[in-house]
Amino acid sequence: MNQNIEQLKRWIQESDNIVFFGGAGVSTESGIPDFRGKNGLYKQKREIPLEKILSHDFFMAHPEEYYRFVRESEHHNGSDKPNQAHLRLAELEKEGKLKAVITQNADGLHQKAGSKIVYELHGNANRYFCVKCGKEYSQKEVMEGTEVPHCECGGLIRPGAVFFGESLDSKVLQAAVQAIRKADVLIVGGTSLAVYPAAGLIDYYEGDHLVLINEEPTPCDKRANLLIDEKIGKVFSCI
Ligand code: NAD
């Protein structure tokens, strides 16, 4: 086993106050593409740029484009499965070692793996609600038709994910900051650390066990006490 993975394994054995902070790279081994990675969504050519489709103003003006994009994707029917990283993190929580998962992902796979304390910075794209009355709708209900879904009150139904141009939920952000501040070991993985304010979260970490697991370099590599440039699912299957 790679020496750095051995080191991570020791830090995990010694700590009962670990926090994990992850991004889209955590779910690529579940078949969900990230944004900026080797096979990321930003590499795909499309008529309307992705940043636009996933922005709040565009959604409110052209909800049909968002629903077309989601319905054409193979990830809209709830069939995605957690991988080794999600599963091992859920086990570490059960063992009392991991205090929280903070995720930039909106795919809900940490909860599917069994994690209970999950701070979803960008909400959850599998849950829906009415912008007018707040009534909640399941993914199945919303995905069934071919039209833009509307609530029985007439309001537009939107996903629970945070669109570009919207602010993050301050309570979720505050809870994430608290967890990071108190952590002995902070494991950051599968994130390009390029999207703010989420990426700025690691500035709150005060310890000296900052682990960064990412296939490609990030702007924060120099700050890591331990850097592992391997697939995150593989790393978690070894620890
Ligand atoms: P990103 O696409 O900017 O970066 C992902 C990083 O993970 C890349 O540096 C890539 O090299 C690395 N990576 C990919 N697969 C990996 C693997 N198996 N092991 C280790 N590293 C791997 O993602 P981000 O930093 O999370 O920021 C993009 C934003 O897009 C997020 O804020 C998120 O909300 C959203 N997003 C979410 C999903 C999802 O819910 N699954 C998918 C795509 C984008």
Short mmCIF file of C-alpha atoms and ligand atoms in Angstrom, two decimals:
data_model
loop_
_atom_site.label_atom_id
_atom_site.label_comp_id
_atom_site.label_asym_id
_atom_site.label_seq_id
_atom_site.Cartn_x
_atom_site.Cartn_y
_atom_site.Cartn_z
CA MET A 1 0.00 0.00 0.00
CA ASN A 2 1.11 3.55 -0.82
CA GLN A 3 2.93 5.09 2.21
CA ASN A 4 0.61 8.09 2.33
CA ILE A 5 -2.44 5.84 2.48
CA GLU A 6 -0.75 3.96 5.36
CA GLN A 7 -0.25 7.29 7.12
CA LEU A 8 -3.91 8.23 6.60
CA LYS A 9 -4.94 4.85 7.99
CA ARG A 10 -2.89 5.53 11.17
CA TRP A 11 -4.40 9.00 11.62
CA ILE A 12 -7.88 7.50 11.26
CA GLN A 13 -7.08 4.78 13.81
CA GLU A 14 -5.83 7.38 16.31
CA SER A 15 -8.70 9.88 15.98
CA ASP A 16 -12.34 10.01 16.97
CA ASN A 17 -12.86 13.51 15.64
CA ILE A 18 -12.57 13.27 11.87
CA VAL A 19 -14.47 15.47 9.42
CA PHE A 20 -14.75 14.82 5.70
CA PHE A 21 -15.25 17.58 3.12
CA GLY A 22 -15.84 16.42 -0.44
CA GLY A 23 -16.88 17.43 -3.91
CA ALA A 24 -18.04 16.01 -7.21
CA GLY A 25 -14.95 13.73 -7.49
CA VAL A 26 -16.38 11.61 -4.64
CA SER A 27 -19.21 10.49 -6.93
CA THR A 28 -17.34 9.91 -10.21
CA GLU A 29 -16.71 6.27 -9.21
CA SER A 30 -20.50 5.97 -8.91
CA GLY A 31 -20.71 7.03 -12.56
CA ILE A 32 -21.74 10.65 -11.96
CA PRO A 33 -19.47 13.03 -13.87
CA ASP A 34 -17.79 15.94 -12.06
CA PHE A 35 -17.40 19.43 -13.53
CA ARG A 36 -13.70 20.11 -13.91
CA GLY A 37 -12.11 16.65 -13.81
CA LYS A 38 -10.67 14.71 -16.79
CA ASN A 39 -14.12 13.60 -18.03
CA GLY A 40 -16.02 16.46 -16.44
CA LEU A 41 -19.24 18.05 -17.65
CA TYR A 42 -17.39 21.24 -18.60
CA LYS A 43 -15.55 19.26 -21.31
CA GLN A 44 -18.85 18.45 -23.07
CA LYS A 45 -19.99 20.72 -25.90
CA ARG A 46 -23.57 21.95 -25.51
CA GLU A 47 -25.85 24.53 -27.05
CA ILE A 48 -26.48 26.30 -23.74
CA PRO A 49 -23.48 26.39 -21.38
CA LEU A 50 -23.95 24.32 -18.24
CA GLU A 51 -23.31 27.26 -15.91
CA LYS A 52 -26.27 28.94 -17.56
CA ILE A 53 -28.62 25.93 -17.36
CA LEU A 54 -27.75 25.59 -13.67
CA SER A 55 -28.20 29.27 -12.82
CA HIS A 56 -31.14 30.68 -10.88
CA ASP A 57 -32.11 33.44 -13.32
CA PHE A 58 -32.05 31.10 -16.30
CA PHE A 59 -34.10 28.47 -14.45
CA MET A 60 -36.80 30.99 -13.55
CA ALA A 61 -36.92 32.26 -17.17
CA HIS A 62 -36.57 28.87 -18.95
CA PRO A 63 -37.46 26.04 -16.57
CA GLU A 64 -38.14 23.79 -19.60
CA GLU A 65 -34.40 23.84 -20.46
CA TYR A 66 -33.46 22.69 -16.95
CA TYR A 67 -36.04 19.88 -16.99
CA ARG A 68 -34.94 18.82 -20.48
CA PHE A 69 -31.32 18.66 -19.28
CA VAL A 70 -32.21 16.63 -16.16
CA ARG A 71 -34.59 14.25 -17.94
CA GLU A 72 -32.03 13.55 -20.66
CA SER A 73 -29.41 12.72 -18.02
CA GLU A 74 -29.24 9.11 -16.85
CA HIS A 75 -28.98 10.29 -13.22
CA HIS A 76 -32.54 11.44 -12.71
CA ASN A 77 -34.19 8.19 -11.63
CA GLY A 78 -32.52 7.58 -8.28
CA SER A 79 -30.60 4.51 -9.48
CA ASP A 80 -27.08 5.84 -8.70
CA LYS A 81 -25.28 3.83 -6.05
CA PRO A 82 -22.79 4.87 -3.37
CA ASN A 83 -19.18 3.76 -3.92
CA GLN A 84 -16.42 2.67 -1.53
CA ALA A 85 -15.75 6.24 -0.40
CA HIS A 86 -19.39 6.92 0.59
CA LEU A 87 -19.70 3.49 2.24
CA ARG A 88 -16.49 3.65 4.29
CA LEU A 89 -17.32 7.19 5.47
CA ALA A 90 -20.71 5.95 6.70
CA GLU A 91 -18.95 3.12 8.57
CA LEU A 92 -16.49 5.54 10.19
CA GLU A 93 -19.44 7.58 11.47
CA LYS A 94 -21.04 4.44 12.90
CA GLU A 95 -17.74 3.57 14.60
CA GLY A 96 -17.88 7.00 16.30
CA LYS A 97 -14.76 8.26 14.53
CA LEU A 98 -16.24 10.58 11.91
CA LYS A 99 -18.26 13.57 13.17
CA ALA A 100 -19.61 14.99 9.90
CA VAL A 101 -19.58 14.79 6.14
CA ILE A 102 -19.66 18.15 4.39
CA THR A 103 -20.45 17.82 0.71
CA GLN A 104 -20.67 20.09 -2.31
CA ASN A 105 -22.62 17.34 -4.07
CA ALA A 106 -26.35 17.42 -4.52
CA ASP A 107 -26.71 13.69 -5.33
CA GLY A 108 -27.65 12.39 -1.87
CA LEU A 109 -25.26 9.42 -2.09
CA HIS A 110 -23.76 9.90 1.39
CA GLN A 111 -27.20 9.47 2.95
CA LYS A 112 -27.87 6.50 0.66
CA ALA A 113 -24.65 4.93 2.03
CA GLY A 114 -25.94 5.41 5.60
CA SER A 115 -24.27 8.66 6.74
CA LYS A 116 -26.48 10.57 9.17
CA ILE A 117 -24.69 13.87 9.70
CA VAL A 118 -24.34 15.30 6.22
CA TYR A 119 -24.11 19.03 5.54
CA GLU A 120 -25.19 19.52 1.93
CA LEU A 121 -23.74 22.90 0.98
CA HIS A 122 -25.42 22.85 -2.42
CA GLY A 123 -28.68 21.25 -1.34
CA ASN A 124 -30.14 18.10 -2.85
CA ALA A 125 -31.10 17.79 -6.51
CA ASN A 126 -33.30 14.74 -5.88
CA ARG A 127 -35.79 16.67 -3.76
CA TYR A 128 -38.22 19.17 -5.22
CA PHE A 129 -40.54 21.85 -3.87
CA CYS A 130 -42.99 24.48 -5.05
CA VAL A 131 -41.55 28.01 -5.22
CA LYS A 132 -44.96 29.43 -4.23
CA CYS A 133 -46.31 27.31 -1.37
CA GLY A 134 -43.26 25.20 -0.47
CA LYS A 135 -45.02 21.83 -0.92
CA GLU A 136 -42.45 19.05 -1.36
CA TYR A 137 -42.42 16.62 -4.28
CA SER A 138 -40.44 13.42 -4.85
CA GLN A 139 -38.05 12.95 -7.74
CA LYS A 140 -40.37 10.29 -9.16
CA GLU A 141 -43.42 12.58 -9.17
CA VAL A 142 -41.52 15.37 -10.89
CA MET A 143 -39.73 13.23 -13.47
CA GLU A 144 -42.81 11.32 -14.65
CA GLY A 145 -44.16 13.83 -17.18
CA THR A 146 -42.59 15.65 -20.08
CA GLU A 147 -43.86 19.11 -19.11
CA VAL A 148 -42.38 21.61 -16.68
CA PRO A 149 -43.86 20.42 -13.36
CA HIS A 150 -46.25 22.69 -11.49
CA CYS A 151 -47.74 22.38 -8.05
CA GLU A 152 -51.48 22.00 -7.46
CA CYS A 153 -51.40 25.66 -6.29
CA GLY A 154 -50.07 26.66 -9.71
CA GLY A 155 -46.50 27.44 -8.56
CA LEU A 156 -43.41 26.26 -10.40
CA ILE A 157 -41.68 23.20 -8.91
CA ARG A 158 -37.92 23.55 -8.49
CA PRO A 159 -35.12 21.26 -7.32
CA GLY A 160 -33.71 21.48 -3.81
CA ALA A 161 -30.22 22.04 -5.23
CA VAL A 162 -28.63 25.46 -4.95
CA PHE A 163 -28.41 27.13 -8.36
CA PHE A 164 -25.47 29.28 -9.44
CA GLY A 165 -26.30 32.82 -8.35
CA GLU A 166 -28.07 31.70 -5.15
CA SER A 167 -26.60 31.95 -1.68
CA LEU A 168 -25.83 28.91 0.41
CA ASP A 169 -28.03 28.12 3.40
CA SER A 170 -26.37 30.03 6.25
CA LYS A 171 -27.32 27.41 8.89
CA VAL A 172 -25.73 24.60 6.88
CA LEU A 173 -22.64 26.70 6.22
CA GLN A 174 -22.33 27.61 9.91
CA ALA A 175 -22.64 23.97 10.98
CA ALA A 176 -19.95 23.01 8.46
CA VAL A 177 -17.62 25.74 9.74
CA GLN A 178 -18.12 24.56 13.35
CA ALA A 179 -17.41 20.94 12.47
CA ILE A 180 -14.22 21.89 10.56
CA ARG A 181 -13.01 24.18 13.35
CA LYS A 182 -13.36 21.42 15.94
CA ALA A 183 -11.92 18.60 13.80
CA ASP A 184 -8.63 16.86 14.64
CA VAL A 185 -8.34 15.27 11.21
CA LEU A 186 -9.84 16.98 8.15
CA ILE A 187 -10.02 14.83 5.03
CA VAL A 188 -10.74 16.80 1.87
CA GLY A 189 -11.36 14.84 -1.31
CA GLY A 190 -12.66 14.85 -4.86
CA THR A 191 -12.84 18.61 -5.14
CA SER A 192 -10.96 21.06 -7.34
CA LEU A 193 -11.33 23.59 -4.47
CA ALA A 194 -12.22 26.14 -7.13
CA VAL A 195 -15.80 27.05 -6.16
CA TYR A 196 -16.27 29.66 -3.43
CA PRO A 197 -17.48 30.01 -0.71
CA ALA A 198 -17.34 26.23 -0.34
CA ALA A 199 -13.63 26.02 -1.14
CA GLY A 200 -12.80 28.65 1.51
CA LEU A 201 -14.06 26.31 4.23
CA ILE A 202 -10.70 24.66 4.75
CA ASP A 203 -9.39 28.02 6.03
CA TYR A 204 -11.32 27.31 9.23
CA TYR A 205 -9.34 24.18 10.00
CA GLU A 206 -6.92 24.77 12.89
CA GLY A 207 -5.20 21.38 13.15
CA ASP A 208 -2.17 19.80 11.51
CA HIS A 209 -3.76 16.70 9.99
CA LEU A 210 -5.15 18.10 6.76
CA VAL A 211 -5.43 15.30 4.20
CA LEU A 212 -6.10 16.07 0.55
CA ILE A 213 -7.15 13.22 -1.75
CA ASN A 214 -7.53 14.33 -5.36
CA GLU A 215 -6.53 12.88 -8.71
CA GLU A 216 -5.45 16.24 -10.07
CA PRO A 217 -3.58 19.17 -8.45
CA THR A 218 -5.59 21.81 -6.55
CA PRO A 219 -4.66 25.36 -5.47
CA CYS A 220 -4.47 24.08 -1.85
CA ASP A 221 -2.00 21.21 -2.33
CA LYS A 222 0.78 23.08 -0.51
CA ARG A 223 -1.38 23.41 2.61
CA ALA A 224 -2.00 19.69 2.96
CA ASN A 225 -0.12 17.74 5.63
CA LEU A 226 -0.78 14.64 3.56
CA LEU A 227 -1.42 14.63 -0.18
CA ILE A 228 -2.79 11.54 -1.95
CA ASP A 229 -3.22 11.75 -5.72
CA GLU A 230 -5.24 8.55 -6.15
CA LYS A 231 -8.85 7.65 -6.82
CA ILE A 232 -10.79 8.35 -3.65
CA GLY A 233 -12.85 5.15 -3.79
CA LYS A 234 -9.65 3.14 -4.01
CA VAL A 235 -8.13 5.04 -1.06
CA PHE A 236 -11.20 4.44 1.14
CA SER A 237 -11.31 0.77 0.22
CA CYS A 238 -7.80 0.46 1.75
CA ILE A 239 -8.53 2.14 5.08
P1 NAD B 1 -15.01 19.73 -9.63
O1 NAD B 1 -15.60 19.06 -10.80
O2 NAD B 1 -14.62 21.16 -9.77
O3 NAD B 1 -13.68 18.96 -9.18
C1 NAD B 1 -13.68 17.57 -8.97
C2 NAD B 1 -12.25 17.18 -8.64
O4 NAD B 1 -12.25 15.82 -8.25
C3 NAD B 1 -11.29 17.32 -9.82
O5 NAD B 1 -10.13 18.01 -9.40
C4 NAD B 1 -10.97 15.85 -10.21
O6 NAD B 1 -9.64 15.70 -10.62
C5 NAD B 1 -11.18 15.13 -8.90
N1 NAD B 1 -11.65 13.76 -9.05
C6 NAD B 1 -12.58 13.27 -9.92
N2 NAD B 1 -12.81 11.97 -9.70
C7 NAD B 1 -11.97 11.62 -8.68
C8 NAD B 1 -11.74 10.40 -7.99
N3 NAD B 1 -12.40 9.29 -8.30
N4 NAD B 1 -10.82 10.39 -6.99
C9 NAD B 1 -10.14 11.52 -6.66
N5 NAD B 1 -10.32 12.70 -7.27
C10 NAD B 1 -11.25 12.75 -8.26
O7 NAD B 1 -16.00 19.49 -8.40
P2 NAD B 1 -16.23 20.36 -7.09
O8 NAD B 1 -14.93 20.86 -6.56
O9 NAD B 1 -17.11 19.57 -6.23
O10 NAD B 1 -17.02 21.62 -7.61
C11 NAD B 1 -18.04 21.52 -8.60
C12 NAD B 1 -19.44 21.86 -8.14
O11 NAD B 1 -20.36 21.17 -8.98
C13 NAD B 1 -19.76 21.38 -6.80
O12 NAD B 1 -19.92 22.52 -6.06
C14 NAD B 1 -21.06 20.60 -6.90
O13 NAD B 1 -22.12 21.30 -6.32
C15 NAD B 1 -21.39 20.51 -8.32
N6 NAD B 1 -21.50 19.14 -8.87
C16 NAD B 1 -22.11 18.15 -8.13
C17 NAD B 1 -22.18 16.84 -8.62
C18 NAD B 1 -22.84 15.77 -7.78
O14 NAD B 1 -23.75 16.07 -7.02
N7 NAD B 1 -22.37 14.52 -7.88
C19 NAD B 1 -21.67 16.53 -9.88
C20 NAD B 1 -21.06 17.57 -10.62
C21 NAD B 1 -20.98 18.87 -10.09
#
